[in-house]
XYZ file of C-alpha atoms in Angstrom:
641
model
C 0.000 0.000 0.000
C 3.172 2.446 0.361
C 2.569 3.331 -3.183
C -1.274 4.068 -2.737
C 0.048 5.902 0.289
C 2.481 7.937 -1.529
C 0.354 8.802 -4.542
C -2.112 10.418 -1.992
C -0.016 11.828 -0.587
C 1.109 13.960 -3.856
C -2.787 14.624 -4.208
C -3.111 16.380 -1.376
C 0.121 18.359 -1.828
C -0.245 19.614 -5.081
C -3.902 19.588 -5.633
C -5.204 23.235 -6.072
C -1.826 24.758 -6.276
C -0.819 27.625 -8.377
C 2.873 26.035 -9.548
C 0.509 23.297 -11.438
C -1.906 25.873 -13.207
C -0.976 24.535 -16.437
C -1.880 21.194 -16.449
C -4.185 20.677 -13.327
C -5.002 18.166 -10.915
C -8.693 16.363 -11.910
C -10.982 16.907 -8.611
C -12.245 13.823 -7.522
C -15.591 12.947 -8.472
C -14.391 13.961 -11.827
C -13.183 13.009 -15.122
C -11.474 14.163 -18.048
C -12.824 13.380 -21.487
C -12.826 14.529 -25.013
C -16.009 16.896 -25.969
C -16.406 17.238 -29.424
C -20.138 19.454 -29.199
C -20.572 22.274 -27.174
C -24.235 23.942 -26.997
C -24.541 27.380 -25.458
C -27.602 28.699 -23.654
C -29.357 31.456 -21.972
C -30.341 31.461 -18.224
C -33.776 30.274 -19.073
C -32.017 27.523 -21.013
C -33.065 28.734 -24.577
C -30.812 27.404 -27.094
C -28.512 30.044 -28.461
C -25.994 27.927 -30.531
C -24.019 25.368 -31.078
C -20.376 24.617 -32.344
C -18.083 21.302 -33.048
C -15.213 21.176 -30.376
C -11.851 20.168 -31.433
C -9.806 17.772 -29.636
C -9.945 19.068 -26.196
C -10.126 17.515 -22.835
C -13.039 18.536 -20.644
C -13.375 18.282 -17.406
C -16.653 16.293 -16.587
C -18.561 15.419 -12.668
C -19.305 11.412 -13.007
C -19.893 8.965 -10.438
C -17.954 5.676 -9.977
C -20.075 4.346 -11.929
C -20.005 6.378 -14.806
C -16.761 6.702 -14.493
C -16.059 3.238 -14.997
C -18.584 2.257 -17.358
C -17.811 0.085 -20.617
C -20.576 -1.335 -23.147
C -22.905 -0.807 -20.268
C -25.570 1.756 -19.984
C -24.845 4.731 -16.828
C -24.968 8.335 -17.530
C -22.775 10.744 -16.505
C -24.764 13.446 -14.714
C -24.082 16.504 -16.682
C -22.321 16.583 -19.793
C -22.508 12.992 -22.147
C -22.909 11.529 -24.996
C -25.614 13.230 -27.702
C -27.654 9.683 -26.775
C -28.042 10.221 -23.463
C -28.566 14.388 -23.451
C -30.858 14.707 -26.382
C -34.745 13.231 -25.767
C -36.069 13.444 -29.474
C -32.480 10.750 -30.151
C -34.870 8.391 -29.008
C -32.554 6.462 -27.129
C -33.446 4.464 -23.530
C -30.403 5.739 -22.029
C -31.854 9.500 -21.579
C -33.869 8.766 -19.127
C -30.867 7.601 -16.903
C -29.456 10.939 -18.007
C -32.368 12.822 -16.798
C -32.475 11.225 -13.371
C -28.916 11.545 -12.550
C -29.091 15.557 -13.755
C -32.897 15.618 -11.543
C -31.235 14.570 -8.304
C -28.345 17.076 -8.780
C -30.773 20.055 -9.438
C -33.312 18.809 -6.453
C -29.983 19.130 -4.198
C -28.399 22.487 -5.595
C -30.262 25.543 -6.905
C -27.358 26.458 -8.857
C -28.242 28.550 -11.846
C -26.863 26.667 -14.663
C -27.806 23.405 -14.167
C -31.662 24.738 -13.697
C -31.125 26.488 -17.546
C -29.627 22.840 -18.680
C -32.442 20.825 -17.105
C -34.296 23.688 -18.247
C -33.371 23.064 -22.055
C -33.052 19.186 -21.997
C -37.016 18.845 -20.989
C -38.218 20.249 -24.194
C -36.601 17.334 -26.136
C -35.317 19.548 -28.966
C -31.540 18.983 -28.704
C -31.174 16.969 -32.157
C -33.356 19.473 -33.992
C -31.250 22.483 -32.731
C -28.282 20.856 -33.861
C -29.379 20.282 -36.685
C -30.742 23.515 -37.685
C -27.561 24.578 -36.672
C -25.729 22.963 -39.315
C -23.608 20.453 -37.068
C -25.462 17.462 -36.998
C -26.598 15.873 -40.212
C -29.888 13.590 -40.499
C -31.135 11.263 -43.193
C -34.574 11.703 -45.004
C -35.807 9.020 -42.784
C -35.423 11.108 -39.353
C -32.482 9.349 -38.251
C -29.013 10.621 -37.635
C -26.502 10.459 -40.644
C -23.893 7.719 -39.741
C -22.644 5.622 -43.148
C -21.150 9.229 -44.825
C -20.735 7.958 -48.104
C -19.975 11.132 -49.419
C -17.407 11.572 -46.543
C -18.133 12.412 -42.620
C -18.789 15.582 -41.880
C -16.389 17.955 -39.430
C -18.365 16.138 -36.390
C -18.351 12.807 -37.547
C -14.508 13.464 -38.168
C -13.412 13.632 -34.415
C -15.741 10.658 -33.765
C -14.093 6.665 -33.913
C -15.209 4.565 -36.125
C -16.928 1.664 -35.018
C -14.467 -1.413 -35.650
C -16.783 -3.697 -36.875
C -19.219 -1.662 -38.972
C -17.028 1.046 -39.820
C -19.991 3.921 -38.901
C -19.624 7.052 -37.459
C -22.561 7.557 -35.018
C -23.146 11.010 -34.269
C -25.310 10.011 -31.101
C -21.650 9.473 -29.614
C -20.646 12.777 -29.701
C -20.173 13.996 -26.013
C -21.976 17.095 -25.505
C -20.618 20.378 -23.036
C -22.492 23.053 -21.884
C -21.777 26.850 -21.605
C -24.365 29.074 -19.838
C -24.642 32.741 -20.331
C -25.440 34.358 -16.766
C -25.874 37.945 -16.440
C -22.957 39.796 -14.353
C -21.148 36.425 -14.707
C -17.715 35.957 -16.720
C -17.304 32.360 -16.378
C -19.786 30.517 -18.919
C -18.121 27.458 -19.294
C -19.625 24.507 -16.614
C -16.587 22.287 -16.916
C -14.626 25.330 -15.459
C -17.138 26.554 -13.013
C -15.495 25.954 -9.910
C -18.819 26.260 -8.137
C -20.177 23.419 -9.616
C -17.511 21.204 -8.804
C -17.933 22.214 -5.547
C -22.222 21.401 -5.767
C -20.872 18.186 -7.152
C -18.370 17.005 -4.861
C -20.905 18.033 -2.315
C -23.726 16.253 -3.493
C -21.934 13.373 -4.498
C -21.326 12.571 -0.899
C -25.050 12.116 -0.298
C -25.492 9.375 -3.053
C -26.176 6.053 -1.468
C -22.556 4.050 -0.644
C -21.303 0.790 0.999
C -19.083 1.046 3.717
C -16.743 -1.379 4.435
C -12.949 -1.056 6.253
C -10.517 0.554 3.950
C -7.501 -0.472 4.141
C -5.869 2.697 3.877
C -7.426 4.744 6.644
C -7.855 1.902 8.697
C -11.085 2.679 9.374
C -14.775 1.783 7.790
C -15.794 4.196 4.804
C -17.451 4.192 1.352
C -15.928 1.742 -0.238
C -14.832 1.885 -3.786
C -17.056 -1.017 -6.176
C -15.334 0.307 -9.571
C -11.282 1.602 -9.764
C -10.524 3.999 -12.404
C -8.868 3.826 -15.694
C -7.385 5.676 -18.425
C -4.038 5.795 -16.585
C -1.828 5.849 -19.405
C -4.341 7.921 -22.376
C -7.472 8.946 -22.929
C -8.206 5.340 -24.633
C -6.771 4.006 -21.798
C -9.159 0.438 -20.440
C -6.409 -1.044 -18.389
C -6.800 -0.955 -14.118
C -4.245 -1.193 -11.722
C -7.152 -2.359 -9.657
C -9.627 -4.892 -10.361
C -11.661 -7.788 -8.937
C -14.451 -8.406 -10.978
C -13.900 -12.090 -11.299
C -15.468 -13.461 -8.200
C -15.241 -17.202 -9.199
C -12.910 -19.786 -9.635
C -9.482 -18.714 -7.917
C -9.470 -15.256 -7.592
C -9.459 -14.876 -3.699
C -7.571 -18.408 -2.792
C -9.964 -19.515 -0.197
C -8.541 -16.386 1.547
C -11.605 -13.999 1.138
C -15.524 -14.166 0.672
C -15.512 -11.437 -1.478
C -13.748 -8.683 -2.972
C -13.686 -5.719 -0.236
C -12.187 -8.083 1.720
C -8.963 -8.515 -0.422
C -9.234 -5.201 -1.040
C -11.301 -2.873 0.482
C -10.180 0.742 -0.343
C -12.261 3.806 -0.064
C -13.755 5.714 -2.508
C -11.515 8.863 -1.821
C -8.799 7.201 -1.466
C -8.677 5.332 -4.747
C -10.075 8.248 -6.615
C -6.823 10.568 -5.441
C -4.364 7.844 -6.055
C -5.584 7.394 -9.556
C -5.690 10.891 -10.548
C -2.271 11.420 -8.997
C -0.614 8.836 -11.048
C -2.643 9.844 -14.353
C -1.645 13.501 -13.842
C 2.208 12.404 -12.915
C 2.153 10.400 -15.796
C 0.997 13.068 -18.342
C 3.421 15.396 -16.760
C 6.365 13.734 -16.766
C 5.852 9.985 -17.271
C 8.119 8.291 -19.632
C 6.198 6.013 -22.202
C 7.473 3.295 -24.098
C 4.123 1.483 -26.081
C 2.104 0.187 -22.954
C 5.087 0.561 -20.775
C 4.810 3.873 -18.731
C 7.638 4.420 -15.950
C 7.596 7.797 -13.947
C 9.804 9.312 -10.661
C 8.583 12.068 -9.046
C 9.231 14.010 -5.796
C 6.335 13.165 -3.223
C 6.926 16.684 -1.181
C 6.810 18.761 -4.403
C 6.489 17.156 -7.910
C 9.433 17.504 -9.911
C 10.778 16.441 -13.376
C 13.419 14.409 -13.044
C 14.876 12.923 -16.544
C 15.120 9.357 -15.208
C 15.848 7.441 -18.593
C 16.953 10.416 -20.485
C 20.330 10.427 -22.397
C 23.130 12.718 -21.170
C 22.081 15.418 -23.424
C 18.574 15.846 -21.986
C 20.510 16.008 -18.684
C 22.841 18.793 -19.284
C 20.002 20.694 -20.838
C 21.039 20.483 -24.312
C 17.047 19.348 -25.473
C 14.813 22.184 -23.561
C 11.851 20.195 -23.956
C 13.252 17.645 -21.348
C 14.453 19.674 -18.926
C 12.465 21.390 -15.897
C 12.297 25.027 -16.445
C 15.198 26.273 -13.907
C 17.534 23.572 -14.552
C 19.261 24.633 -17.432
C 20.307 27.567 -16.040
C 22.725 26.008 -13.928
C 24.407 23.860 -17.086
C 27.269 25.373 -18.739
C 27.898 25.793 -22.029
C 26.949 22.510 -24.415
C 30.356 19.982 -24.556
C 31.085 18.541 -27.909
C 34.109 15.933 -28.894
C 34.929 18.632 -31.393
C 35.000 21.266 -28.998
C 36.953 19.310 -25.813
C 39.278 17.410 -27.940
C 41.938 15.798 -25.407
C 39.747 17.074 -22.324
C 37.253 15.356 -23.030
C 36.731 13.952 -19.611
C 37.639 16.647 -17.299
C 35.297 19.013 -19.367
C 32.223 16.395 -18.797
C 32.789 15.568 -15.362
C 32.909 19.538 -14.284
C 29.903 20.114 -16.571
C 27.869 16.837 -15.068
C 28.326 18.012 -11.684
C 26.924 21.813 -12.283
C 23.936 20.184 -13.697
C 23.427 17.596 -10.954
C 24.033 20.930 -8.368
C 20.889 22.469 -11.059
C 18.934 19.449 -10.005
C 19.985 19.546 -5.960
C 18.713 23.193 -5.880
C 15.265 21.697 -6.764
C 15.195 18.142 -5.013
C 16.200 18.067 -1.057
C 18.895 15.869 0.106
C 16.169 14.524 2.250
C 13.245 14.455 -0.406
C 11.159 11.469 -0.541
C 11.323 10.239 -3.947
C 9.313 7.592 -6.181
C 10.202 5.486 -8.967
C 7.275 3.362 -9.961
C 6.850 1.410 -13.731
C 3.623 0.102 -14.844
C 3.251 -2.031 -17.715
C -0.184 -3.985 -19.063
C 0.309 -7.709 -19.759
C -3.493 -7.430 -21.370
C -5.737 -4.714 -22.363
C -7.719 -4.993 -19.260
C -5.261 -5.099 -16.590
C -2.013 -3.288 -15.672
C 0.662 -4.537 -13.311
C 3.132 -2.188 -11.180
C 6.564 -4.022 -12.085
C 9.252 -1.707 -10.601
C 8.594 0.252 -7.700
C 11.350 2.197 -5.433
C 11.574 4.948 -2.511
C 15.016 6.662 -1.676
C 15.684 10.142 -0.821
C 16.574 12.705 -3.259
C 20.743 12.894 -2.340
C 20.549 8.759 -3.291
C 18.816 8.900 -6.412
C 20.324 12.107 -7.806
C 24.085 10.321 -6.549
C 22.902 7.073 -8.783
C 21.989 9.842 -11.830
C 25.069 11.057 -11.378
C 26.950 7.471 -11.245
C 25.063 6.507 -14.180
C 26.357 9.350 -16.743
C 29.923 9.264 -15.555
C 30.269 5.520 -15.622
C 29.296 5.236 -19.190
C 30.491 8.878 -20.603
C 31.717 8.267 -23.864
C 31.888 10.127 -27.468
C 28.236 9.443 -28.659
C 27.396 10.214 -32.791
C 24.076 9.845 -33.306
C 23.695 11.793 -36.845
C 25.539 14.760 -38.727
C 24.396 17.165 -36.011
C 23.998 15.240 -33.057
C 27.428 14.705 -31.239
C 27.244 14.472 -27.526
C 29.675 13.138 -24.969
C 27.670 11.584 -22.127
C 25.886 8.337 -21.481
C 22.921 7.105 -23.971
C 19.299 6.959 -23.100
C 18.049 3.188 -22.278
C 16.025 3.455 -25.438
C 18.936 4.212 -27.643
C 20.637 0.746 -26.032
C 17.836 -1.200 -26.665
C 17.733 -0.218 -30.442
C 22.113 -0.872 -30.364
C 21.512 -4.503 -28.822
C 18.851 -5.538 -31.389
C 18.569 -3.102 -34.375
C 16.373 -0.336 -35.048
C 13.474 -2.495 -36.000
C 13.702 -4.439 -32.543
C 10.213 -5.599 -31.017
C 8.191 -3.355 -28.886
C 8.262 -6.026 -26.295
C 11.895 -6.548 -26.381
C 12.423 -2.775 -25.999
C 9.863 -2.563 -23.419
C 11.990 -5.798 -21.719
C 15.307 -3.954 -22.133
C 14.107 -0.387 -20.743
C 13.157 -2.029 -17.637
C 16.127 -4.298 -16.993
C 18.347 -1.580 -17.280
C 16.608 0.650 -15.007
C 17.775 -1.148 -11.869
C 20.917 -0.124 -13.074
C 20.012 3.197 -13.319
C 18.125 3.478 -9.639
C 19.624 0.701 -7.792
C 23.750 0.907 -9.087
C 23.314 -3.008 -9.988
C 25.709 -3.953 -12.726
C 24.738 -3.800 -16.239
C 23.074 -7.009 -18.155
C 25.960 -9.218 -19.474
C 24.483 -10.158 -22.645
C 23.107 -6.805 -23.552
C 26.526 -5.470 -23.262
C 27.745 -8.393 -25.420
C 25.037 -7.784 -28.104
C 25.965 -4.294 -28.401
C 29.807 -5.012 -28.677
C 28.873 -8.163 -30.970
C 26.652 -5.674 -33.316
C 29.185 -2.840 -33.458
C 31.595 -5.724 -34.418
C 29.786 -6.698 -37.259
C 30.100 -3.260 -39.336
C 29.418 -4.461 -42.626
C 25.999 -5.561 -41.974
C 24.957 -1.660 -40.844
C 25.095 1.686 -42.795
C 28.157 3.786 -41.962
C 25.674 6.286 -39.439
C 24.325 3.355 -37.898
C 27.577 1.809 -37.221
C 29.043 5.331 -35.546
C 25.819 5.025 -33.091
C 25.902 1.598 -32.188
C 30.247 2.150 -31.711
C 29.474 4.963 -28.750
C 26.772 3.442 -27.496
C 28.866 -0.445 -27.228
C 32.212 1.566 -25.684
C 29.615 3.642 -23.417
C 28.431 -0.345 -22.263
C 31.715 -1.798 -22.147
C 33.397 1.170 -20.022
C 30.426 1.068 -17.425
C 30.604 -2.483 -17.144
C 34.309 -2.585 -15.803
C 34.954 1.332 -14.167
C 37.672 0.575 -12.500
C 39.980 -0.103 -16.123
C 38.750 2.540 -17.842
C 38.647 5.777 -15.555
C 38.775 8.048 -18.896
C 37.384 8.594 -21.976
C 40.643 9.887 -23.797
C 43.692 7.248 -25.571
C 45.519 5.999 -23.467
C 48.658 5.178 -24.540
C 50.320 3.977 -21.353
C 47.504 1.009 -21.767
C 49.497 -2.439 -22.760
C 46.982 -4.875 -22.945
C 46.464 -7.076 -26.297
C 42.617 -5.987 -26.714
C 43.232 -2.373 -26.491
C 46.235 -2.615 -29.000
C 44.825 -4.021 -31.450
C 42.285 -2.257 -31.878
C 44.589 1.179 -31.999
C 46.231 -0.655 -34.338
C 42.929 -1.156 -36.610
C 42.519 2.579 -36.459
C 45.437 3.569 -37.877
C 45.218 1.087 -40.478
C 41.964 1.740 -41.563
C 42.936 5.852 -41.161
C 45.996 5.041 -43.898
C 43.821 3.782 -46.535
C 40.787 6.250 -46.026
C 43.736 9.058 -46.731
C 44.867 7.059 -49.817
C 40.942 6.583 -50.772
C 40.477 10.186 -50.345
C 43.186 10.874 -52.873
C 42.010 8.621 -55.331
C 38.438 9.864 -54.681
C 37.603 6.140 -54.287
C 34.022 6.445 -51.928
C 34.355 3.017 -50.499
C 34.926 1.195 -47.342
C 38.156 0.212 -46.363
C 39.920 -3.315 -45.719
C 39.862 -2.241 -41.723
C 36.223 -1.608 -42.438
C 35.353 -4.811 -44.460
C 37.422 -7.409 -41.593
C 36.222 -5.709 -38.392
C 34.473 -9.183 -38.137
C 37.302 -11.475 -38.728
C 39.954 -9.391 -37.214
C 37.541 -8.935 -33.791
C 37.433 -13.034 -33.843
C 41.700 -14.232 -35.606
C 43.013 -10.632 -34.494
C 46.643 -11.568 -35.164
C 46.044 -13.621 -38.206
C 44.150 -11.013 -39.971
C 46.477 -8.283 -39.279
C 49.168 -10.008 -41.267
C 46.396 -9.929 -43.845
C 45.173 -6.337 -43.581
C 49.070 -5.113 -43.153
C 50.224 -6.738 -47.023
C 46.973 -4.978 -48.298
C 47.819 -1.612 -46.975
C 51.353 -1.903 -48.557
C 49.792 -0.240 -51.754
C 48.032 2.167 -50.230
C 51.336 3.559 -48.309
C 53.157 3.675 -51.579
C 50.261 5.892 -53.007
C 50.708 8.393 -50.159
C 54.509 8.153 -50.489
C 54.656 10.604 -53.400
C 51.496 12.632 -52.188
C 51.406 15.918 -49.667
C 50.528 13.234 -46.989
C 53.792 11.778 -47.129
C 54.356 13.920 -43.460
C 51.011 12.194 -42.147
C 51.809 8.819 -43.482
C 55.630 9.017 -41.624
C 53.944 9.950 -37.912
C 51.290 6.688 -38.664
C 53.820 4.722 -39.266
C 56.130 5.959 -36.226
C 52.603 5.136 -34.236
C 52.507 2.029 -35.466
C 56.235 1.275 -34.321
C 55.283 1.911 -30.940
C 51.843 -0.137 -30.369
C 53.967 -2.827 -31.958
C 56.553 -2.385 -29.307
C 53.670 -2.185 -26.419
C 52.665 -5.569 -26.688
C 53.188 -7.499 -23.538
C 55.681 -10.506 -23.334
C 53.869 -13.372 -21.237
C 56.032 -16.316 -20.796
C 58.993 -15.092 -22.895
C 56.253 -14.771 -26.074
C 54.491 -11.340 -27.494
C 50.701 -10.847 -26.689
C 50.430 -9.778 -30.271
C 51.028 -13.312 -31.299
C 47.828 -14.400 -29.213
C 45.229 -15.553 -32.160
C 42.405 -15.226 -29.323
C 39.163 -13.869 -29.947
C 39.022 -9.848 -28.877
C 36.412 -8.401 -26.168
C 34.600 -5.341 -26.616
C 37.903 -3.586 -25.039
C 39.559 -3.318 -28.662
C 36.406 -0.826 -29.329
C 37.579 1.248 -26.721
C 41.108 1.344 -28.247
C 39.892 1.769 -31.770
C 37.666 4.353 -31.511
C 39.955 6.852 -28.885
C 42.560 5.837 -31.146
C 40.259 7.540 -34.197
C 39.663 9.953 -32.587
C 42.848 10.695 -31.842
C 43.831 10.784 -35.513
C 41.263 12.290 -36.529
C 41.902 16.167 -36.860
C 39.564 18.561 -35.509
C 36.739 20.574 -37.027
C 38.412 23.792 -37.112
C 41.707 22.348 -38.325
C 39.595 20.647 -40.712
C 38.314 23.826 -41.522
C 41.661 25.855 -42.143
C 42.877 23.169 -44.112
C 39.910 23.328 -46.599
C 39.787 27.427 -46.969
C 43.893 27.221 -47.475
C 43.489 24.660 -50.154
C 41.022 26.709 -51.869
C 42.790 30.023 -51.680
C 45.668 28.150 -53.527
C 43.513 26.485 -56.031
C 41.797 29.989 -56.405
C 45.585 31.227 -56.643
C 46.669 28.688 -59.135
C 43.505 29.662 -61.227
């Protein structure tokens, strides 16, 4: 029950408050839902008009039961569905309609629901609407639903049954506005008043009372749980018993509000708590949802967001505030050979950002639902730590697996990649929903908890970035970062930095410097010969990662050409400090046994991506050199012209 507990808890603290103006929190009592007709009247409940709503959430008064109804018939007491409002629709349900809106007006004299009762008496809602022009009716009296000649801008907002494809205007949820002399505020769904005469009222309605569980004491029970958590769509409970056979209790309980016995109130704040965190700042992945929040005062915090979205880089995942306290945005280009230092300084003055908004001793909640069926929905990760833990394990996170990240022509980061992005690295862009889904939530243990990272999915990743051939050359830069990002944060304490490091002797890490330079010799011959092709390093990655020594004698007789084509070139210097590199990575090697490491035939681990791609990156020379080097060539072709 802690998490029933806490989510209450956030009700009552940020329910009403001005900080959350923007997206507020639903009363209880009430729910939101999509109008898509809204008829306005006077205060003696004369129709004045009518117009189509766009896609808008309103917020409605319902009881549990309406709240919670499916295929069958309960009416919301004020604003519903055209079949339920309008008499002359000739549908059963208005009467239910008309009772529930009765009681309310017998209860509360309040001026607008006396014009709507008013208005709905007469039984002349269809043929308003349609003199209005927004509803459309066949010659036979009946409402237009087949639209052969394509649905009108009503029927356009309105889904389509899934079995016999009609639009059925009687589904259109209807909203009221009453026009009140001396009043400003004609809208009922924002009449503050009324939610007030509803909440009011409400508590008179006939209840069962039974212990709840959470106050410990007997209430009115809840008989119905909300849903539409996730979306507005949404059929999926976190709470449910409506299977009273078979096995459901266990021989445990007689009946439901003994398993479970939660009252109304309780339930009702819990439920809009979560759906309000969720649309706030809940992370969604398909059905998966996960969301972390501050129970004292809600707060965004960018759980399973890459480093970029931590340091403030993308504004839309950032609270307002934070990115304030982030310096400058850190590039490879930009920190070449400080890579490191220039991350770790810029981590912590975003993680001091976040401190100034979370208290060391802030109770915080990380809670991840996920729906094994339409119907029901299943809490699968739930933690509580205080703010200094879970900001410390943020922080952990991004150092541990900091690397060079190149996800597209403009998107170079250094940090750590988002969960998501891993996923996709492990098993390819097109992997399963599930799988991603399956991945997201394994790792964030990691994340929250410090627990090591998944063994295979940090094989995968190395195994994929291993096999370059098989991906296009952006692909293969993103799944490269993202595998040395894994393979770093799965053993910290070898790899403290991000930089080369040349003083490093083992065989893994050689050999792959060694397959940089290699394959950095031939692009510069390629580039001469404007030959747009991949390179022998390129083309073996595979083999070389698996017979390392045996394919180097292979790729070092088919760069012999490629040297003596850059011999009588302007690389010539270039080529000379390669080759001096290569001299002393040879000479690093290890002697085990009185025999060189570089004669081991061994498969490679993931560590020879480390080595290749600081190694790169190393060689490769940066933007603004890049830069100078292309406007001086141009002045002297421009010169020689």
């Amino acid at each position: 029950m802690s998490w029933l507990q806490r989510l209450v808890e956030t009700y009552d603290a940020c329910f009403g408050k001005s900080a959350y103006v923007k997206l507020a929190l639903t009363p209880i009592n009430h729910v939101e839902q999509q109008a898509h007709l809204e008829i306005t009247l006077d205060k003696d409940g004369e129709f004045l008009r009518a117009s189509v709503v766009p896609k808008e959430a309103t917020l409605i008064p319902a009881t549990e039961a309406s709240a919670g109804r499916t295929s069958g018939p309960v009416a919301h007491p004020l604003c519903d569905k055209l079949r339920y409002v309008a008499k002359d629709y000739g549908s059963n349900d208005h009467e239910l309609y008309r009772s529930a809106l009765d009681a309310w007006v017998k209860y509360s004299e309040h001026p607008k629901l006396k014009a709507i009762k008013s208005y709905v008496a007469k039984g002349t809602t269809v043929h308003d609407l349609v003199a209005a022009g927004i509803v459309v009716m066949q010659s036979d009296g009946t409402l237009e639903s087949a639209w052969n000649d394509g649905p009108s801008p009503l029927a356009k907002l309105l889904t389509a049954d899934p079995k016999t494809k009609l639009r059925d205007q009687g589904n259109a949820l209807v909203r009221w506005k009453v026009e009140l002399a001396g009043s400003l505020q004609h809208s009922v769904w924002e009449d503050t008043e009324l939610q007030k005469s509803w909440a009011e009222f409400h508590t008179t309605l006939p209840a069962e009372e039974g212990f709840s569980l959470y106050e410990g004491e007997n209430r009115p029970l809840a008989l119905s749980h909300p849903k539409r958590l996730r979306h507005g769509g949404d059929g999926a409970k976190l709470i449910s018993s409506n299977d009273s056979g078979g096995f459901t209790f266990r021989g445990r309980f007689m009946s439901a509000k003994e398993a479970y016995g939660l009252s109304a109130e309780a339930t009702q704040k819990a439920h809009n708590a979560l759906r309000w965190l969720i649309a706030r700042q809940g992370y969604r992945n398909g059905d998966q949802v996960i969301v972390a929040w501050s129970v004292q005062h809600v707060t965004r915090i960018p759980l399973l967001a890459d480093s970029r979205a931590l340091l403030g880089e993308e504004d839309e995942d950032v609270e307002e505030g934070y990115a304030e306290c982030s310096p400058p945005s850190i590039t490879p280009e930009n920190s070449a050979g400080d890579v490191g230092q220039e991350y770790a300084l810029r981590l912590k003055s975003a993680m001091q950002g976040y401190r100034s908004h979370i208290g060391d001793s802030d109770n915080i909640v990380v809670m991840s639902l996920d729906a094994a069926t339409p119907g029901r929905m299943a809490i699968v990760y739930y933690r509580e730590l205080t703010g200094s833990e879970l900001l410390a394990r943020i922080e952990r996170w991004h150092s541990l697996l900091a690397w060079q990240q190149n996800f597209g022509k403009d998107h170079h980061f250094v940090g750590a990649p988002a969960p998501r992005d891993i996923a996709e690295a492990a098993y390819g862009r097109r992997v399963d929903d599930k799988l991603r889904r399956a991945t997201v939530e394994r790792l964030l243990p990691c994340i929250v908890d410090g627990t090591p990272l998944p063994r295979d999915l940090v094989l995968s990743c190395v195994q994929r970035a291993t096999n370059r051939i098989g991906m296009e050359r952006w692909e293969f830069e993103r799944v490269l970062g993202i595998a040395c990002s894994l393979y770093r944060g799965s053993h910290p304490q070898e790899f403290p930095s991000m930089s080369l490091d040349e003083a490093r002797t083992s065989r893994d890490y050689l050999y792959g410097r060694l397959l940089a330079v290699a394959d950095n010799i031939e692009s510069m011959a390629l580039s001469i010969a404007r030959e747009p092709r991949e390179t022998n390093a390129a083309r073996f990655t595979q083999r070389f990662a698996d017979h390392p020594y045996t394919t180097w004698r292979t790729l070092e007789l088919q760069l012999r050409p490629y040297i003596a084509r850059l011999n009588g070139s302007r690389y010539v210097g270039a080529l000379k400090l390669r080759q001096q590199l290569l001299d002393r990575i040879y000479s690093s090697f290890e002697t085990v046994n009185g025999e060189s490491t570089f004669l081991d035939n061994r498969r490679l681990s993931g560590e020879f991506l480390l080595g290749f791609h600081s190694q790169r990156e190393a060689l490769r020379p940066s933007r603004d050199a890049a830069s100078a080097t292309t406007t001086t060539q141009t002045d002297v072709e421009g010169d020689t012209e």
